[in-house]
Amino acid sequence: IKRNHRRSYQFYSLMMREAAYEKLSMENDLKLALANHEFYLVYQPQVSMQGYQLSGLEALIRWQHPSRGLVSPKHFIPVLEEMGLIEEVGLWVVREALKQYQIWLAAYPIQHVSISINLSAVQLRNPKLTDMLQKEVKASNVLCKQVIFEVTESVMVDEDVRIRKELNTLQENGCHFALDDYGTGYSNLAYIDQFNLSELKIDQAFIQKMQNHATDRLIIHHTIEMAKALGMKVVAEGVEMASQMALLSAYPEIFIQGYYFDRPLSAEQMTQRLETRADL
Ligand code: C2E
Ligand code: CA
Ligand code: CA
Ligand code: CA
């Protein structure tokens, strides 16, 4: 027993060392990624339930590393946050998204199409963030009201008073905020209402379970009703199947983002989509 114990300990410590090494190596790679232009953005369309009109684009970051290949943001965003690099990369995301969006605005009749940009909780804790965002939007030719910053509720629960003030400054300038991943946290909409968010994104976990679980359908129903009462726009995320669309079509006022309509598209693919289907 003792020997086995020791062996498993050695194995465990080897794994720990490998994990630590892998983390260090990823950190080193991430330090170089911006300078080496390994990050790029993809854009996922959102469409209205009524008429399937293109209503928005969400910018999503991608990291293409020469030997790692394409790394998921779910893996590297937390590392960037921990390293203190998320601010710099986050700023790049804002600039790049606004730059690309402006190009599309100039070329296609899409004034009604908004651009959504994700902000990490770590970025929101920086008291200089709102000034920075305001400056970036001003420097572009994009109107604040065409921009939606996506945040998760974790931020609000932590530091509500200060964050509320920060968000308000940008909101006074017309910028919008969306609550991302709704349903994965603990806060209720009455609480969230204090932040004057314009949009609520129902987490894809609910959408994926809604066909088989009456409870999830009920939660979605009440979430949409409450968001409507609070004057919020609702986006259902992760819609993949016609059966999900059939259930959601009971809510003609909502918006849909998911593989059923579009996967996230490269800037070139998005341009192609706008070129061939300017109506959508
Ligand atoms: P998110 O903000 O909830 O973004 C939606 C995610 O769902 C995206 O994953 C998108 O590709 C995926 N998705 C969209 N439709 C479907 C569908 O029908 N089925 C399925 N299975 N998935 C769908 P992605 O691009 O891998 O991003 C993962 C997460 O990484 C994002 O979740 C967001 O939290 C974070 N992220 C991505 N880009 C950025 C960024 O620029 N800044 C920050 N701070 N976080 C980012
Ligand atoms: Ca998002
Ligand atoms: Ca609180
Ligand atoms: Ca989400």
Short mmCIF file of C-alpha atoms and ligand atoms in Angstrom, two decimals:
data_model
loop_
_atom_site.label_atom_id
_atom_site.label_comp_id
_atom_site.label_asym_id
_atom_site.label_seq_id
_atom_site.Cartn_x
_atom_site.Cartn_y
_atom_site.Cartn_z
CA ILE A 1 0.00 0.00 0.00
CA LYS A 2 2.77 2.36 0.99
CA ARG A 3 4.62 1.77 -2.24
CA ASN A 4 1.56 2.34 -4.35
CA HIS A 5 0.93 5.47 -2.45
CA ARG A 6 4.41 6.74 -3.15
CA ARG A 7 4.15 5.83 -6.80
CA SER A 8 0.91 7.67 -7.20
CA TYR A 9 2.43 10.59 -5.38
CA GLN A 10 5.36 10.62 -7.77
CA PHE A 11 2.98 10.39 -10.69
CA TYR A 12 0.91 13.21 -9.28
CA SER A 13 3.92 15.43 -8.76
CA LEU A 14 5.12 14.69 -12.29
CA MET A 15 1.74 15.76 -13.60
CA MET A 16 1.88 18.89 -11.48
CA ARG A 17 5.30 19.71 -12.86
CA GLU A 18 4.11 19.14 -16.39
CA ALA A 19 1.06 21.30 -15.83
CA ALA A 20 3.22 24.03 -14.31
CA TYR A 21 5.62 23.79 -17.23
CA GLU A 22 2.77 23.92 -19.74
CA LYS A 23 1.36 26.99 -18.03
CA LEU A 24 4.71 28.75 -18.12
CA SER A 25 5.17 27.90 -21.74
CA MET A 26 1.69 29.16 -22.60
CA GLU A 27 2.43 32.36 -20.70
CA ASN A 28 5.61 32.87 -22.67
CA ASP A 29 3.78 32.26 -25.93
CA LEU A 30 1.03 34.67 -24.95
CA LYS A 31 3.54 37.41 -24.19
CA LEU A 32 4.63 37.24 -27.82
CA ALA A 33 1.25 36.67 -29.40
CA LEU A 34 0.20 40.31 -29.78
CA ALA A 35 3.51 41.41 -31.29
CA ASN A 36 3.53 38.38 -33.60
CA HIS A 37 -0.03 39.11 -34.80
CA GLU A 38 -1.28 35.72 -33.72
CA PHE A 39 -4.60 37.10 -32.47
CA TYR A 40 -7.47 37.83 -34.80
CA LEU A 41 -11.18 38.42 -34.47
CA VAL A 42 -14.11 36.49 -35.86
CA TYR A 43 -17.64 37.85 -35.99
CA GLN A 44 -20.82 35.96 -35.25
CA PRO A 45 -24.06 37.39 -36.66
CA GLN A 46 -27.20 37.85 -34.58
CA VAL A 47 -30.56 37.91 -36.32
CA SER A 48 -34.05 39.00 -35.34
CA MET A 49 -36.62 36.28 -34.76
CA GLN A 50 -38.97 38.36 -36.88
CA GLY A 51 -37.70 38.13 -40.45
CA TYR A 52 -34.24 36.80 -39.58
CA GLN A 53 -32.74 40.24 -40.25
CA LEU A 54 -29.12 40.80 -39.35
CA SER A 55 -29.21 42.85 -36.13
CA GLY A 56 -25.76 42.56 -34.61
CA LEU A 57 -22.27 41.08 -34.72
CA GLU A 58 -20.33 39.71 -31.76
CA ALA A 59 -16.56 40.01 -32.00
CA LEU A 60 -14.80 36.89 -30.68
CA ILE A 61 -11.05 36.56 -30.28
CA ARG A 62 -9.00 33.74 -31.80
CA TRP A 63 -5.39 32.75 -31.17
CA GLN A 64 -3.56 30.97 -33.94
CA HIS A 65 -0.21 29.78 -32.59
CA PRO A 66 2.40 28.35 -35.02
CA SER A 67 2.72 25.03 -33.18
CA ARG A 68 -0.26 24.95 -30.79
CA GLY A 69 -2.68 25.63 -33.62
CA LEU A 70 -5.97 27.34 -32.87
CA VAL A 71 -6.37 27.78 -29.10
CA SER A 72 -9.81 28.37 -27.61
CA PRO A 73 -10.39 31.67 -25.79
CA LYS A 74 -11.83 29.58 -22.97
CA HIS A 75 -8.26 28.39 -22.36
CA PHE A 76 -6.20 31.50 -22.92
CA ILE A 77 -8.45 34.32 -21.66
CA PRO A 78 -8.13 33.15 -18.03
CA VAL A 79 -4.34 32.94 -18.46
CA LEU A 80 -4.23 36.47 -19.89
CA GLU A 81 -6.30 37.65 -16.94
CA GLU A 82 -3.98 36.04 -14.47
CA MET A 83 -0.90 37.44 -16.21
CA GLY A 84 -2.24 40.98 -16.24
CA LEU A 85 -2.18 40.98 -20.04
CA ILE A 86 -5.95 41.08 -20.56
CA GLU A 87 -6.00 44.88 -20.49
CA GLU A 88 -3.59 45.15 -23.38
CA VAL A 89 -5.23 42.40 -25.40
CA GLY A 90 -8.68 43.72 -24.47
CA LEU A 91 -7.72 47.14 -25.80
CA TRP A 92 -6.53 45.53 -29.02
CA VAL A 93 -9.89 43.73 -29.32
CA VAL A 94 -11.81 47.00 -28.93
CA ARG A 95 -9.66 48.79 -31.53
CA GLU A 96 -9.71 45.94 -34.00
CA ALA A 97 -13.47 45.36 -33.69
CA LEU A 98 -14.27 49.06 -34.11
CA LYS A 99 -11.89 49.36 -37.06
CA GLN A 100 -13.44 46.41 -38.89
CA TYR A 101 -16.99 47.43 -38.02
CA GLN A 102 -16.31 50.91 -39.40
CA ILE A 103 -15.14 49.42 -42.68
CA TRP A 104 -18.42 47.51 -42.97
CA LEU A 105 -20.49 50.54 -41.96
CA ALA A 106 -18.88 52.54 -44.74
CA ALA A 107 -19.44 49.85 -47.37
CA TYR A 108 -22.86 48.39 -46.54
CA PRO A 109 -26.25 49.71 -45.38
CA ILE A 110 -25.96 48.29 -41.89
CA GLN A 111 -26.49 51.30 -39.61
CA HIS A 112 -29.01 49.23 -37.65
CA VAL A 113 -26.49 46.44 -37.05
CA SER A 114 -24.63 46.75 -33.74
CA ILE A 115 -21.20 45.51 -32.74
CA SER A 116 -20.80 43.56 -29.49
CA ILE A 117 -17.47 43.41 -27.68
CA ASN A 118 -16.69 41.18 -24.68
CA LEU A 119 -15.13 42.72 -21.59
CA SER A 120 -13.53 40.51 -18.97
CA ALA A 121 -14.32 41.00 -15.29
CA VAL A 122 -10.67 41.91 -14.75
CA GLN A 123 -10.92 44.74 -17.28
CA LEU A 124 -14.01 46.10 -15.54
CA ARG A 125 -12.18 46.33 -12.24
CA ASN A 126 -9.77 48.84 -13.78
CA PRO A 127 -11.03 52.33 -12.89
CA LYS A 128 -9.48 53.67 -16.10
CA LEU A 129 -11.48 51.35 -18.33
CA THR A 130 -14.43 53.61 -19.04
CA ASP A 131 -12.20 56.55 -20.01
CA MET A 132 -10.26 54.25 -22.26
CA LEU A 133 -13.37 52.84 -23.93
CA GLN A 134 -14.87 56.28 -24.38
CA LYS A 135 -11.65 57.46 -26.04
CA GLU A 136 -11.57 54.46 -28.37
CA VAL A 137 -15.17 54.89 -29.48
CA LYS A 138 -14.64 58.61 -30.02
CA ALA A 139 -11.46 58.00 -32.02
CA SER A 140 -13.43 55.75 -34.35
CA ASN A 141 -16.30 57.03 -36.42
CA VAL A 142 -18.63 54.63 -34.70
CA LEU A 143 -21.46 56.03 -32.59
CA CYS A 144 -21.56 54.91 -28.98
CA LYS A 145 -25.15 53.73 -29.47
CA GLN A 146 -23.99 51.17 -32.06
CA VAL A 147 -21.65 49.51 -29.57
CA ILE A 148 -22.65 46.91 -26.99
CA PHE A 149 -20.17 45.86 -24.33
CA GLU A 150 -20.82 42.38 -22.98
CA VAL A 151 -20.18 41.74 -19.30
CA THR A 152 -20.96 38.85 -16.97
CA GLU A 153 -22.80 39.16 -13.71
CA SER A 154 -19.78 38.16 -11.60
CA VAL A 155 -18.53 41.73 -11.88
CA MET A 156 -21.71 43.21 -10.54
CA VAL A 157 -21.91 40.98 -7.54
CA ASP A 158 -18.33 41.83 -6.50
CA GLU A 159 -18.20 45.56 -6.69
CA ASP A 160 -21.57 46.85 -7.54
CA VAL A 161 -21.43 50.51 -6.55
CA ARG A 162 -18.23 51.47 -8.30
CA ILE A 163 -18.95 49.38 -11.37
CA ARG A 164 -22.43 50.85 -11.60
CA LYS A 165 -20.93 54.35 -11.70
CA GLU A 166 -18.41 53.35 -14.35
CA LEU A 167 -21.06 51.79 -16.54
CA ASN A 168 -23.29 54.82 -16.08
CA THR A 169 -20.62 57.13 -17.49
CA LEU A 170 -20.53 55.17 -20.72
CA GLN A 171 -24.28 54.75 -20.78
CA GLU A 172 -24.70 58.51 -20.55
CA ASN A 173 -22.71 58.67 -23.76
CA GLY A 174 -25.13 56.25 -25.34
CA CYS A 175 -23.11 53.03 -25.17
CA HIS A 176 -24.99 49.86 -24.33
CA PHE A 177 -24.18 46.96 -22.08
CA ALA A 178 -25.32 43.38 -22.34
CA LEU A 179 -25.42 40.79 -19.62
CA ASP A 180 -23.67 37.71 -21.02
CA ASP A 181 -24.27 34.09 -19.98
CA TYR A 182 -27.47 34.89 -18.11
CA GLY A 183 -28.61 32.01 -15.96
CA THR A 184 -25.18 30.70 -15.02
CA GLY A 185 -24.83 32.99 -11.99
CA TYR A 186 -26.98 33.73 -9.01
CA SER A 187 -28.28 37.24 -9.38
CA ASN A 188 -31.87 37.96 -10.20
CA LEU A 189 -33.09 40.37 -12.83
CA ALA A 190 -34.47 42.83 -10.27
CA TYR A 191 -30.94 43.25 -8.97
CA ILE A 192 -29.45 43.40 -12.44
CA ASP A 193 -31.95 46.10 -13.40
CA GLN A 194 -29.98 48.58 -11.27
CA PHE A 195 -27.19 48.47 -13.84
CA ASN A 196 -29.38 49.71 -16.69
CA LEU A 197 -28.22 46.99 -19.03
CA SER A 198 -29.86 47.13 -22.45
CA GLU A 199 -29.55 43.50 -23.39
CA LEU A 200 -29.71 40.08 -21.85
CA LYS A 201 -28.07 37.04 -23.40
CA ILE A 202 -29.60 33.74 -22.34
CA ASP A 203 -26.81 31.25 -21.81
CA GLN A 204 -26.55 28.48 -24.36
CA ALA A 205 -26.81 25.83 -21.65
CA PHE A 206 -30.52 26.70 -21.33
CA ILE A 207 -31.10 26.70 -25.05
CA GLN A 208 -29.45 23.31 -25.42
CA LYS A 209 -31.55 21.76 -22.66
CA MET A 210 -34.86 23.38 -23.51
CA GLN A 211 -36.18 20.60 -25.74
CA ASN A 212 -35.93 17.95 -23.07
CA HIS A 213 -36.49 19.89 -19.91
CA ALA A 214 -39.73 21.67 -19.12
CA THR A 215 -37.99 23.55 -16.29
CA ASP A 216 -35.57 25.15 -18.72
CA ARG A 217 -38.43 26.18 -20.99
CA LEU A 218 -40.12 27.73 -18.00
CA ILE A 219 -36.98 29.62 -16.96
CA ILE A 220 -36.49 30.88 -20.49
CA HIS A 221 -40.13 31.95 -20.67
CA HIS A 222 -39.97 33.94 -17.44
CA THR A 223 -36.57 35.39 -18.25
CA ILE A 224 -37.86 36.74 -21.55
CA GLU A 225 -41.02 38.11 -19.94
CA MET A 226 -39.08 39.83 -17.18
CA ALA A 227 -36.42 41.22 -19.51
CA LYS A 228 -39.21 42.61 -21.69
CA ALA A 229 -40.85 44.23 -18.69
CA LEU A 230 -37.50 45.82 -17.82
CA GLY A 231 -37.09 47.10 -21.36
CA MET A 232 -34.19 44.82 -22.23
CA LYS A 233 -33.49 43.26 -25.58
CA VAL A 234 -33.11 39.46 -25.37
CA VAL A 235 -30.60 37.38 -27.32
CA ALA A 236 -30.79 33.58 -27.24
CA GLU A 237 -27.30 32.14 -27.62
CA GLY A 238 -26.20 28.78 -28.94
CA VAL A 239 -29.23 28.05 -31.10
CA GLU A 240 -28.25 25.11 -33.28
CA MET A 241 -31.40 23.24 -34.23
CA ALA A 242 -34.70 23.81 -35.97
CA SER A 243 -36.47 22.29 -32.97
CA GLN A 244 -34.97 25.00 -30.74
CA MET A 245 -36.03 27.65 -33.23
CA ALA A 246 -39.56 26.21 -33.20
CA LEU A 247 -39.78 26.57 -29.42
CA LEU A 248 -38.25 30.05 -29.44
CA SER A 249 -40.51 31.30 -32.22
CA ALA A 250 -43.13 31.83 -29.50
CA TYR A 251 -41.09 34.97 -28.74
CA PRO A 252 -41.05 37.08 -31.92
CA GLU A 253 -39.32 39.98 -30.14
CA ILE A 254 -36.07 38.16 -29.37
CA PHE A 255 -32.80 37.83 -31.29
CA ILE A 256 -30.91 34.68 -32.16
CA GLN A 257 -27.19 33.92 -32.17
CA GLY A 258 -26.07 30.43 -33.01
CA TYR A 259 -24.81 27.89 -35.48
CA TYR A 260 -28.36 27.43 -36.81
CA PHE A 261 -27.83 30.69 -38.71
CA ASP A 262 -24.10 31.36 -38.63
CA ARG A 263 -20.90 30.21 -37.03
CA PRO A 264 -18.43 32.93 -36.09
CA LEU A 265 -17.04 34.20 -39.41
CA SER A 266 -13.64 35.58 -40.32
CA ALA A 267 -13.63 39.21 -41.47
CA GLU A 268 -13.36 37.98 -45.07
CA GLN A 269 -16.26 35.57 -44.70
CA MET A 270 -18.35 38.26 -43.03
CA THR A 271 -17.61 40.66 -45.87
CA GLN A 272 -18.72 37.94 -48.28
CA ARG A 273 -21.94 37.48 -46.34
CA LEU A 274 -22.65 41.22 -46.41
CA GLU A 275 -21.78 41.35 -50.09
CA THR A 276 -24.16 38.58 -51.10
CA ARG A 277 -26.92 39.02 -48.53
CA ALA A 278 -27.01 42.71 -47.64
CA ASP A 279 -30.64 42.25 -46.61
CA LEU A 280 -29.68 39.82 -43.88
P1 C2E B 1 -19.29 33.98 -25.08
O1 C2E B 1 -19.04 35.44 -24.94
O2 C2E B 1 -20.47 33.42 -24.39
O3 C2E B 1 -19.36 33.73 -26.65
C1 C2E B 1 -20.21 32.80 -27.26
C2 C2E B 1 -19.50 31.50 -27.52
O4 C2E B 1 -20.44 30.54 -27.98
C3 C2E B 1 -18.45 31.61 -28.62
O5 C2E B 1 -17.39 30.71 -28.28
C4 C2E B 1 -19.21 31.12 -29.85
O6 C2E B 1 -18.37 30.61 -30.86
C5 C2E B 1 -20.03 30.01 -29.23
N1 C2E B 1 -21.24 29.70 -29.98
C6 C2E B 1 -22.03 30.54 -30.69
N2 C2E B 1 -23.08 29.90 -31.23
C7 C2E B 1 -22.98 28.62 -30.85
C8 C2E B 1 -23.77 27.43 -31.10
O7 C2E B 1 -24.80 27.43 -31.77
N3 C2E B 1 -23.33 26.27 -30.53
C9 C2E B 1 -22.21 26.22 -29.75
N4 C2E B 1 -21.85 25.04 -29.25
N5 C2E B 1 -21.43 27.30 -29.52
C10 C2E B 1 -21.82 28.48 -30.05
P2 C2E B 1 -15.85 31.14 -28.38
O8 C2E B 1 -15.65 32.08 -29.52
O9 C2E B 1 -15.05 29.91 -28.30
O10 C2E B 1 -15.64 32.00 -27.07
C11 C2E B 1 -15.71 31.42 -25.79
C12 C2E B 1 -15.69 32.47 -24.71
O11 C2E B 1 -14.44 33.15 -24.68
C13 C2E B 1 -16.72 33.58 -24.95
O12 C2E B 1 -18.00 33.15 -24.57
C14 C2E B 1 -16.14 34.67 -24.08
O13 C2E B 1 -16.46 34.46 -22.73
C15 C2E B 1 -14.65 34.48 -24.27
N6 C2E B 1 -14.18 35.44 -25.29
C16 C2E B 1 -14.15 35.33 -26.64
N7 C2E B 1 -13.63 36.45 -27.22
C17 C2E B 1 -13.35 37.30 -26.20
C18 C2E B 1 -12.78 38.62 -26.13
O14 C2E B 1 -12.47 39.28 -27.14
N8 C2E B 1 -12.59 39.14 -24.87
C19 C2E B 1 -12.95 38.47 -23.73
N9 C2E B 1 -12.73 39.07 -22.53
N10 C2E B 1 -13.49 37.25 -23.77
C20 C2E B 1 -13.68 36.66 -24.97
CA CA B 2 -20.22 37.21 -25.23
CA CA B 3 -24.17 43.47 -3.92
CA CA B 4 -22.46 33.95 -23.66
#
